[in-house]
mmCIF file of C-alpha atoms in Angstrom:
data_model
loop_
_atom_site.group_PDB
_atom_site.id
_atom_site.type_symbol
_atom_site.label_atom_id
_atom_site.label_comp_id
_atom_site.label_asym_id
_atom_site.label_seq_id
_atom_site.Cartn_x
_atom_site.Cartn_y
_atom_site.Cartn_z
ATOM 1 C CA MET J 1 138.061 92.579 68.263
ATOM 2 C CA LYS J 2 134.806 90.744 68.893
ATOM 3 C CA LEU J 3 131.464 92.151 70.018
ATOM 4 C CA SER J 4 131.261 89.657 72.903
ATOM 5 C CA GLU J 5 134.390 91.184 74.460
ATOM 6 C CA PHE J 6 132.310 94.268 75.329
ATOM 7 C CA LYS J 7 129.552 92.413 77.140
ATOM 8 C CA PHE J 8 129.067 92.953 80.882
ATOM 9 C CA ASP J 9 126.257 92.627 83.413
ATOM 10 C CA LEU J 10 125.015 95.933 84.776
ATOM 11 C CA PRO J 11 122.687 96.034 87.799
ATOM 12 C CA GLU J 12 119.490 97.880 86.893
ATOM 13 C CA ASN J 13 119.806 100.234 89.868
ATOM 14 C CA LEU J 14 123.013 101.715 88.383
ATOM 15 C CA VAL J 15 121.212 103.042 85.305
ATOM 16 C CA ALA J 16 120.676 106.757 86.017
ATOM 17 C CA GLN J 17 117.016 107.729 85.661
ATOM 18 C CA HIS J 18 117.592 111.347 86.704
ATOM 19 C CA PRO J 19 120.628 113.652 86.516
ATOM 20 C CA ALA J 20 122.654 114.589 89.602
ATOM 21 C CA LYS J 21 121.032 117.368 91.634
ATOM 22 C CA THR J 22 123.765 119.753 90.422
ATOM 23 C CA ARG J 23 125.552 119.108 87.125
ATOM 24 C CA ASP J 24 129.080 119.382 88.492
ATOM 25 C CA GLU J 25 128.325 117.190 91.542
ATOM 26 C CA SER J 26 128.346 114.041 89.389
ATOM 27 C CA ARG J 27 131.077 111.589 90.281
ATOM 28 C CA LEU J 28 134.251 111.552 88.193
ATOM 29 C CA MET J 29 136.453 108.521 87.708
ATOM 30 C CA VAL J 30 139.953 109.449 86.520
ATOM 31 C CA LEU J 31 141.956 106.859 84.552
ATOM 32 C CA HIS J 32 145.703 107.315 84.108
ATOM 33 C CA ARG J 33 146.756 105.387 81.023
ATOM 34 C CA ASP J 34 150.470 105.549 81.818
ATOM 35 C CA SER J 35 150.231 104.006 85.310
ATOM 36 C CA GLY J 36 146.831 102.287 85.282
ATOM 37 C CA LYS J 37 145.879 104.278 88.384
ATOM 38 C CA ILE J 38 142.155 104.868 88.991
ATOM 39 C CA GLU J 39 140.990 107.857 91.075
ATOM 40 C CA HIS J 40 137.525 108.663 92.430
ATOM 41 C CA ARG J 41 136.651 112.362 92.374
ATOM 42 C CA VAL J 42 133.710 114.753 91.892
ATOM 43 C CA PHE J 43 133.239 116.351 88.469
ATOM 44 C CA LYS J 44 134.103 119.893 89.538
ATOM 45 C CA ASP J 45 137.574 118.568 90.515
ATOM 46 C CA ILE J 46 138.314 118.202 86.794
ATOM 47 C CA ILE J 47 139.927 121.651 86.876
ATOM 48 C CA GLU J 48 142.860 120.228 88.864
ATOM 49 C CA TYR J 49 143.969 118.108 85.889
ATOM 50 C CA PHE J 50 144.358 120.973 83.401
ATOM 51 C CA ASP J 51 146.689 123.935 83.051
ATOM 52 C CA GLU J 52 147.086 127.099 81.016
ATOM 53 C CA GLY J 53 147.111 126.381 77.289
ATOM 54 C CA ASP J 54 145.234 123.098 77.538
ATOM 55 C CA VAL J 55 142.061 122.798 75.431
ATOM 56 C CA PHE J 56 138.634 121.234 75.901
ATOM 57 C CA VAL J 57 136.883 120.453 72.606
ATOM 58 C CA VAL J 58 133.109 120.415 73.180
ATOM 59 C CA ASN J 59 130.229 119.458 70.913
ATOM 60 C CA ASP J 60 127.859 122.444 70.794
ATOM 61 C CA THR J 61 124.985 120.637 69.085
ATOM 62 C CA LYS J 62 121.541 121.369 70.540
ATOM 63 C CA VAL J 63 118.926 118.696 71.165
ATOM 64 C CA PHE J 64 115.518 119.433 69.692
ATOM 65 C CA PRO J 65 112.272 117.990 71.142
ATOM 66 C CA ALA J 66 112.180 115.191 68.599
ATOM 67 C CA ARG J 67 109.484 112.928 70.063
ATOM 68 C CA LEU J 68 105.937 113.810 68.938
ATOM 69 C CA TYR J 69 102.613 112.070 69.489
ATOM 70 C CA GLY J 70 99.952 112.161 66.798
ATOM 71 C CA ASN J 71 96.717 110.415 65.925
ATOM 72 C CA LYS J 72 96.062 108.447 62.769
ATOM 73 C CA GLU J 73 93.233 109.705 60.585
ATOM 74 C CA LYS J 74 89.928 107.815 60.789
ATOM 75 C CA THR J 75 90.970 105.374 63.554
ATOM 76 C CA GLY J 76 92.435 107.964 65.938
ATOM 77 C CA ALA J 77 95.152 105.477 66.951
ATOM 78 C CA LYS J 78 97.966 107.109 68.961
ATOM 79 C CA ILE J 79 101.242 107.102 67.044
ATOM 80 C CA GLU J 80 104.695 108.119 68.273
ATOM 81 C CA VAL J 81 106.696 110.008 65.644
ATOM 82 C CA PHE J 82 110.414 110.418 66.343
ATOM 83 C CA LEU J 83 112.010 113.067 64.131
ATOM 84 C CA LEU J 84 115.434 111.996 62.835
ATOM 85 C CA ARG J 85 116.437 114.614 60.282
ATOM 86 C CA GLU J 86 114.959 117.240 58.017
ATOM 87 C CA LEU J 87 115.335 116.255 54.361
ATOM 88 C CA ASN J 88 113.829 119.307 52.677
ATOM 89 C CA LYS J 89 113.181 122.535 54.542
ATOM 90 C CA GLU J 90 110.986 124.122 51.858
ATOM 91 C CA ILE J 91 108.390 121.351 51.833
ATOM 92 C CA HIS J 92 108.891 120.205 55.459
ATOM 93 C CA LEU J 93 110.054 116.700 54.503
ATOM 94 C CA TRP J 94 111.483 114.600 57.378
ATOM 95 C CA ASP J 95 112.978 111.181 58.063
ATOM 96 C CA VAL J 96 111.218 109.740 61.115
ATOM 97 C CA LEU J 97 110.648 106.575 63.124
ATOM 98 C CA VAL J 98 107.077 105.613 63.913
ATOM 99 C CA ASP J 99 105.644 103.353 66.604
ATOM 100 C CA PRO J 100 103.618 101.187 66.222
ATOM 101 C CA ALA J 101 104.965 100.962 62.674
ATOM 102 C CA ARG J 102 102.612 98.235 61.458
ATOM 103 C CA LYS J 103 99.729 100.730 61.501
ATOM 104 C CA ILE J 104 101.426 103.370 59.375
ATOM 105 C CA ARG J 105 101.410 103.076 55.581
ATOM 106 C CA VAL J 106 102.160 105.392 52.671
ATOM 107 C CA GLY J 107 99.300 107.843 52.205
ATOM 108 C CA ASN J 108 98.221 107.843 55.863
ATOM 109 C CA LYS J 109 97.734 111.215 57.531
ATOM 110 C CA LEU J 110 98.645 112.011 61.135
ATOM 111 C CA TYR J 111 97.109 114.807 63.210
ATOM 112 C CA PHE J 112 98.953 116.390 66.118
ATOM 113 C CA GLY J 113 97.047 117.599 69.179
ATOM 114 C CA GLU J 114 94.838 120.650 68.926
ATOM 115 C CA SER J 115 97.254 122.312 66.527
ATOM 116 C CA ASP J 116 96.954 122.778 62.778
ATOM 117 C CA MET J 117 99.879 120.379 62.272
ATOM 118 C CA VAL J 118 99.169 117.495 59.910
ATOM 119 C CA ALA J 119 101.663 115.097 58.333
ATOM 120 C CA GLU J 120 101.333 112.722 55.400
ATOM 121 C CA VAL J 121 103.388 109.534 55.044
ATOM 122 C CA ILE J 122 105.303 109.701 51.759
ATOM 123 C CA ASP J 123 107.565 106.635 51.879
ATOM 124 C CA ASN J 124 108.634 103.571 53.872
ATOM 125 C CA THR J 125 112.396 103.616 54.527
ATOM 126 C CA THR J 126 112.971 100.791 57.041
ATOM 127 C CA SER J 127 110.765 98.577 59.218
ATOM 128 C CA ARG J 128 110.096 101.537 61.543
ATOM 129 C CA GLY J 129 111.363 104.305 59.309
ATOM 130 C CA ARG J 130 109.123 106.576 57.276
ATOM 131 C CA THR J 131 109.467 109.772 55.263
ATOM 132 C CA ILE J 132 106.724 112.227 56.171
ATOM 133 C CA LYS J 133 105.699 115.617 54.844
ATOM 134 C CA PHE J 134 104.218 118.160 57.235
ATOM 135 C CA LEU J 135 101.276 120.032 55.728
ATOM 136 C CA PHE J 136 101.568 123.417 57.382
ATOM 137 C CA ASP J 137 100.428 126.860 56.342
ATOM 138 C CA GLY J 138 102.689 129.403 57.961
ATOM 139 C CA THR J 139 106.215 130.749 58.096
ATOM 140 C CA ASP J 140 109.286 128.613 58.837
ATOM 141 C CA GLU J 141 109.504 130.302 62.216
ATOM 142 C CA GLU J 142 105.894 129.338 63.018
ATOM 143 C CA PHE J 143 106.507 125.789 61.821
ATOM 144 C CA TYR J 144 109.543 125.218 64.050
ATOM 145 C CA LYS J 145 107.788 126.830 67.014
ATOM 146 C CA ALA J 146 104.850 124.469 66.496
ATOM 147 C CA LEU J 147 107.225 121.480 66.394
ATOM 148 C CA HIS J 148 108.963 122.715 69.530
ATOM 149 C CA ASP J 149 105.664 123.170 71.365
ATOM 150 C CA LEU J 150 104.403 119.722 70.330
ATOM 151 C CA GLY J 151 107.656 117.873 70.894
ATOM 152 C CA GLU J 152 108.951 116.111 73.960
ATOM 153 C CA THR J 153 112.559 115.847 75.149
ATOM 154 C CA PRO J 154 113.880 112.686 73.437
ATOM 155 C CA LEU J 155 115.240 110.823 76.459
ATOM 156 C CA PRO J 156 116.794 107.517 75.341
ATOM 157 C CA ARG J 157 114.146 104.847 75.927
ATOM 158 C CA GLU J 158 116.654 102.001 76.109
ATOM 159 C CA SER J 159 118.020 103.375 79.396
ATOM 160 C CA ILE J 160 115.649 105.992 80.881
ATOM 161 C CA THR J 161 112.375 104.212 81.464
ATOM 162 C CA ARG J 162 110.402 107.108 82.981
ATOM 163 C CA GLU J 163 108.445 109.713 81.032
ATOM 164 C CA ALA J 164 110.098 113.013 80.133
ATOM 165 C CA GLU J 165 109.567 115.794 82.694
ATOM 166 C CA PRO J 166 109.661 119.607 82.245
ATOM 167 C CA ALA J 167 113.098 119.732 83.936
ATOM 168 C CA ASP J 168 114.558 117.513 81.202
ATOM 169 C CA LYS J 169 114.247 120.318 78.641
ATOM 170 C CA GLU J 170 117.044 122.104 80.464
ATOM 171 C CA ARG J 171 119.018 119.189 81.961
ATOM 172 C CA TYR J 172 119.146 117.047 78.794
ATOM 173 C CA GLN J 173 121.030 119.876 77.111
ATOM 174 C CA THR J 174 124.579 121.136 77.608
ATOM 175 C CA ILE J 175 124.935 124.701 78.899
ATOM 176 C CA TYR J 176 126.835 125.609 75.708
ATOM 177 C CA ALA J 177 124.359 124.035 73.239
ATOM 178 C CA LYS J 178 124.088 126.308 70.205
ATOM 179 C CA HIS J 179 123.279 124.617 66.881
ATOM 180 C CA THR J 180 119.974 122.719 66.811
ATOM 181 C CA GLY J 181 120.060 119.318 65.161
ATOM 182 C CA ALA J 182 120.662 116.486 67.644
ATOM 183 C CA VAL J 183 118.149 113.832 68.697
ATOM 184 C CA ALA J 184 120.319 112.843 71.667
ATOM 185 C CA ALA J 185 122.524 114.888 73.978
ATOM 186 C CA PRO J 186 126.328 114.621 73.856
ATOM 187 C CA SER J 187 126.181 113.362 77.437
ATOM 188 C CA ALA J 188 129.790 113.965 78.552
ATOM 189 C CA GLY J 189 129.096 117.693 78.307
ATOM 190 C CA LEU J 190 126.058 117.571 80.594
ATOM 191 C CA HIS J 191 128.316 117.818 83.682
ATOM 192 C CA PHE J 192 129.675 121.293 82.933
ATOM 193 C CA THR J 193 128.343 124.299 84.833
ATOM 194 C CA ARG J 194 128.994 127.978 84.168
ATOM 195 C CA GLU J 195 131.091 128.023 87.344
ATOM 196 C CA VAL J 196 133.348 125.203 86.132
ATOM 197 C CA MET J 197 133.689 126.920 82.748
ATOM 198 C CA LYS J 198 134.616 130.209 84.441
ATOM 199 C CA ARG J 199 137.219 128.539 86.644
ATOM 200 C CA LEU J 200 138.761 126.870 83.571
ATOM 201 C CA GLU J 201 138.870 130.247 81.819
ATOM 202 C CA ILE J 202 140.589 131.880 84.822
ATOM 203 C CA LYS J 203 143.161 129.073 84.801
ATOM 204 C CA GLY J 204 143.906 129.748 81.110
ATOM 205 C CA VAL J 205 142.267 126.594 79.736
ATOM 206 C CA GLU J 206 140.632 127.205 76.359
ATOM 207 C CA VAL J 207 137.295 125.802 75.212
ATOM 208 C CA ALA J 208 136.772 125.244 71.479
ATOM 209 C CA ALA J 209 133.676 123.849 69.785
ATOM 210 C CA VAL J 210 132.891 121.380 67.047
ATOM 211 C CA THR J 211 129.348 120.510 66.035
ATOM 212 C CA MET J 212 128.205 116.950 65.491
ATOM 213 C CA HIS J 213 124.465 116.399 65.352
ATOM 214 C CA VAL J 214 124.014 113.210 67.321
ATOM 215 C CA GLY J 215 121.695 110.783 65.532
ATOM 216 C CA LEU J 216 120.139 107.580 66.808
ATOM 217 C CA GLY J 217 122.788 105.717 64.812
ATOM 218 C CA THR J 218 125.254 106.495 67.598
ATOM 219 C CA PHE J 219 123.199 104.187 69.824
ATOM 220 C CA ARG J 220 122.271 101.578 67.205
ATOM 221 C CA ALA J 221 123.050 98.074 68.420
ATOM 222 C CA VAL J 222 126.035 96.314 66.894
ATOM 223 C CA ASP J 223 124.666 93.047 65.532
ATOM 224 C CA VAL J 224 127.824 91.467 64.101
ATOM 225 C CA GLU J 225 130.438 89.602 66.164
ATOM 226 C CA ASP J 226 133.247 90.787 63.891
ATOM 227 C CA LEU J 227 133.515 94.537 64.573
ATOM 228 C CA THR J 228 135.174 95.224 61.224
ATOM 229 C CA LYS J 229 131.826 94.422 59.585
ATOM 230 C CA HIS J 230 129.779 96.993 61.548
ATOM 231 C CA LYS J 231 128.681 100.109 59.651
ATOM 232 C CA MET J 232 127.945 103.355 61.507
ATOM 233 C CA ASP J 233 125.151 105.673 60.363
ATOM 234 C CA SER J 234 126.440 108.968 58.947
ATOM 235 C CA GLU J 235 126.205 112.056 61.136
ATOM 236 C CA ASN J 236 126.621 115.673 60.089
ATOM 237 C CA PHE J 237 129.541 117.559 61.647
ATOM 238 C CA VAL J 238 131.469 120.825 61.438
ATOM 239 C CA VAL J 239 135.014 121.614 62.597
ATOM 240 C CA PRO J 240 135.381 125.434 62.378
ATOM 241 C CA SER J 241 138.713 126.928 61.302
ATOM 242 C CA GLU J 242 138.965 128.757 64.653
ATOM 243 C CA THR J 243 138.721 125.457 66.538
ATOM 244 C CA ALA J 244 141.325 123.844 64.279
ATOM 245 C CA ALA J 245 143.724 126.741 64.979
ATOM 246 C CA ILE J 246 143.234 126.525 68.773
ATOM 247 C CA VAL J 247 143.708 122.748 68.840
ATOM 248 C CA ASN J 248 146.766 122.777 66.569
ATOM 249 C CA ARG J 249 148.400 125.513 68.645
ATOM 250 C CA ALA J 250 147.921 123.353 71.757
ATOM 251 C CA LEU J 251 149.339 120.283 70.006
ATOM 252 C CA ASP J 252 152.374 122.247 68.843
ATOM 253 C CA ARG J 253 152.971 123.334 72.446
ATOM 254 C CA LYS J 254 152.559 119.737 73.732
ATOM 255 C CA LYS J 255 149.464 120.699 75.713
ATOM 256 C CA ARG J 256 146.442 118.604 76.575
ATOM 257 C CA VAL J 257 143.631 118.448 74.027
ATOM 258 C CA CYS J 258 140.619 116.870 75.723
ATOM 259 C CA ALA J 259 137.719 115.603 73.625
ATOM 260 C CA VAL J 260 134.518 116.155 75.586
ATOM 261 C CA GLY J 261 132.571 113.083 74.553
ATOM 262 C CA THR J 262 132.812 110.444 71.858
ATOM 263 C CA THR J 263 131.123 112.695 69.292
ATOM 264 C CA SER J 264 133.768 115.416 69.669
ATOM 265 C CA MET J 265 136.433 112.717 69.341
ATOM 266 C CA ARG J 266 134.855 111.267 66.194
ATOM 267 C CA ALA J 267 134.485 114.721 64.633
ATOM 268 C CA MET J 268 138.169 115.459 65.196
ATOM 269 C CA GLU J 269 139.342 112.049 64.021
ATOM 270 C CA SER J 270 137.285 112.579 60.857
ATOM 271 C CA SER J 271 139.176 115.830 60.163
ATOM 272 C CA VAL J 272 142.866 114.941 60.294
ATOM 273 C CA SER J 273 145.359 116.545 57.917
ATOM 274 C CA ALA J 274 148.314 114.740 56.300
ATOM 275 C CA ASN J 275 150.641 116.019 59.040
ATOM 276 C CA SER J 276 148.345 114.777 61.848
ATOM 277 C CA ARG J 277 146.802 118.134 62.658
ATOM 278 C CA LEU J 278 143.145 119.148 62.862
ATOM 279 C CA LYS J 279 141.703 120.717 59.724
ATOM 280 C CA ALA J 280 138.520 122.737 59.232
ATOM 281 C CA THR J 281 135.845 120.454 57.783
ATOM 282 C CA GLU J 282 132.125 120.395 57.130
ATOM 283 C CA GLY J 283 130.405 117.212 56.058
ATOM 284 C CA TRP J 284 129.259 113.756 57.113
ATOM 285 C CA THR J 285 131.115 110.984 58.900
ATOM 286 C CA ASP J 286 130.423 107.321 59.558
ATOM 287 C CA LYS J 287 133.748 106.781 61.332
ATOM 288 C CA PHE J 288 133.680 103.796 63.675
ATOM 289 C CA ILE J 289 136.479 103.706 66.249
ATOM 290 C CA PHE J 290 137.267 100.483 68.100
ATOM 291 C CA PRO J 291 140.488 98.852 69.418
ATOM 292 C CA PRO J 292 143.159 98.982 68.239
ATOM 293 C CA TYR J 293 143.148 102.572 66.950
ATOM 294 C CA ASP J 294 145.841 105.235 66.621
ATOM 295 C CA PHE J 295 144.345 108.557 67.770
ATOM 296 C CA LYS J 296 145.780 111.542 65.915
ATOM 297 C CA ILE J 297 144.398 114.634 67.674
ATOM 298 C CA ALA J 298 143.050 114.410 71.240
ATOM 299 C CA ASN J 299 145.308 113.096 73.990
ATOM 300 C CA CYS J 300 142.604 113.093 76.667
ATOM 301 C CA LEU J 301 138.948 111.979 76.696
ATOM 302 C CA LEU J 302 136.018 112.885 78.923
ATOM 303 C CA THR J 303 133.137 110.462 78.562
ATOM 304 C CA ASN J 304 130.285 108.779 80.460
ATOM 305 C CA PHE J 305 129.834 105.095 81.329
ATOM 306 C CA HIS J 306 128.183 103.437 78.345
ATOM 307 C CA THR J 307 125.914 100.525 77.551
ATOM 308 C CA PRO J 308 127.393 97.047 77.045
ATOM 309 C CA GLU J 309 128.428 96.258 73.451
ATOM 310 C CA SER J 310 127.949 99.888 72.356
ATOM 311 C CA THR J 311 130.100 101.753 69.836
ATOM 312 C CA LEU J 312 130.644 104.436 72.497
ATOM 313 C CA MET J 313 132.172 101.929 74.904
ATOM 314 C CA MET J 314 134.344 100.597 72.061
ATOM 315 C CA LEU J 315 135.734 104.069 71.328
ATOM 316 C CA ALA J 316 136.518 104.579 75.034
ATOM 317 C CA ALA J 317 138.279 101.176 75.079
ATOM 318 C CA ALA J 318 140.317 102.141 72.014
ATOM 319 C CA PHE J 319 141.471 105.283 73.826
ATOM 320 C CA ALA J 320 142.029 103.929 77.345
ATOM 321 C CA GLY J 321 143.260 100.507 76.304
ATOM 322 C CA TYR J 322 140.843 97.573 76.421
ATOM 323 C CA ASP J 323 142.107 95.991 79.663
ATOM 324 C CA LEU J 324 142.167 99.265 81.604
ATOM 325 C CA LEU J 325 138.671 100.217 80.454
ATOM 326 C CA ILE J 326 137.228 96.827 81.434
ATOM 327 C CA GLU J 327 138.895 97.158 84.846
ATOM 328 C CA ALA J 328 137.436 100.671 85.168
ATOM 329 C CA TYR J 329 133.926 99.444 84.331
ATOM 330 C CA GLN J 330 134.203 96.606 86.870
ATOM 331 C CA THR J 331 135.374 99.158 89.454
ATOM 332 C CA ALA J 332 132.508 101.511 88.535
ATOM 333 C CA ILE J 333 129.962 98.743 89.150
ATOM 334 C CA LYS J 334 131.586 97.812 92.469
ATOM 335 C CA GLU J 335 131.692 101.499 93.536
ATOM 336 C CA LYS J 336 128.111 102.058 92.345
ATOM 337 C CA TYR J 337 128.795 104.721 89.734
ATOM 338 C CA LYS J 338 125.744 105.715 87.670
ATOM 339 C CA PHE J 339 125.692 104.721 83.998
ATOM 340 C CA PHE J 340 124.447 106.115 80.671
ATOM 341 C CA SER J 341 123.130 109.534 79.622
ATOM 342 C CA TYR J 342 122.380 110.993 83.057
ATOM 343 C CA GLY J 343 125.160 109.033 84.725
ATOM 344 C CA ASP J 344 128.620 109.845 86.060
ATOM 345 C CA ALA J 345 131.746 110.819 84.130
ATOM 346 C CA MET J 346 135.114 109.294 83.317
ATOM 347 C CA LEU J 347 138.269 111.284 82.507
ATOM 348 C CA ILE J 348 140.914 109.320 80.615
ATOM 349 C CA LEU J 349 144.350 110.970 80.734
#
């Protein structure tokens, strides 16, 4: 398929700047692949579509406050430092993005607030990318606490144009977030509340976790018309043996296995055994899913409404069927659904 086939015009007022007042009060569009039927519900109604023995596979990655602001030595210029991934824990070496990048060269030092945190630029990696080394005297625990105190919730700038607020620390995080490492939230999971989880448990629906640390590569623009030529950035993921057992038991019993979000789907599709079952895996994946694609594990997908020409929208189209997804997006715009990270949800059955 071609990139241009995923282009659509989205009114600015449909881009969610804040989450719904209550997580499970977001709207829920339900797509039925077999009939093409589209339903309009509220998220907490999701329970009605699942029965005993069905499984939700969630991504339990935890977003860390990855956006820091420092000052360049001598000039005092304000520099944004966006932490991407830790390269070496012992010497506090990190891959980062800096802005404005033109001011930051190898050898420059950055000072952060009133703290003792200082970083030195070690290498240029891309036009905005740098490798930096934090110069910090203290324990690992003190170092990470300092980063956490200095950091800001990394709301996606391409869609949320306001500044981060204290409430975002809790709302831009799933209620089941466990393993720190993501620079963006797996947004399909943001709609779950403890009440919804409890009601699923009472109904006999199981919840199993994978971990995929969402990187900015998930949101990187596709800049080639021929989708077969696009390369995804690698992201670290784990499929525990317990999760594989739960999912495979559900598949054997012909139950629903619902991937909560595109990251959970990509983790599972990166961990398929020879007999089309989920296997325990730990590693990196750059799997790019776009139509047409034969899904091996999940038979249901919960996702948000994504940006035009994004890899997330392409995965949803591969699962729903291109024509049905485009119809759903046109309907969502007409019905004024909210889009992107803090937006409404879509359940594809």
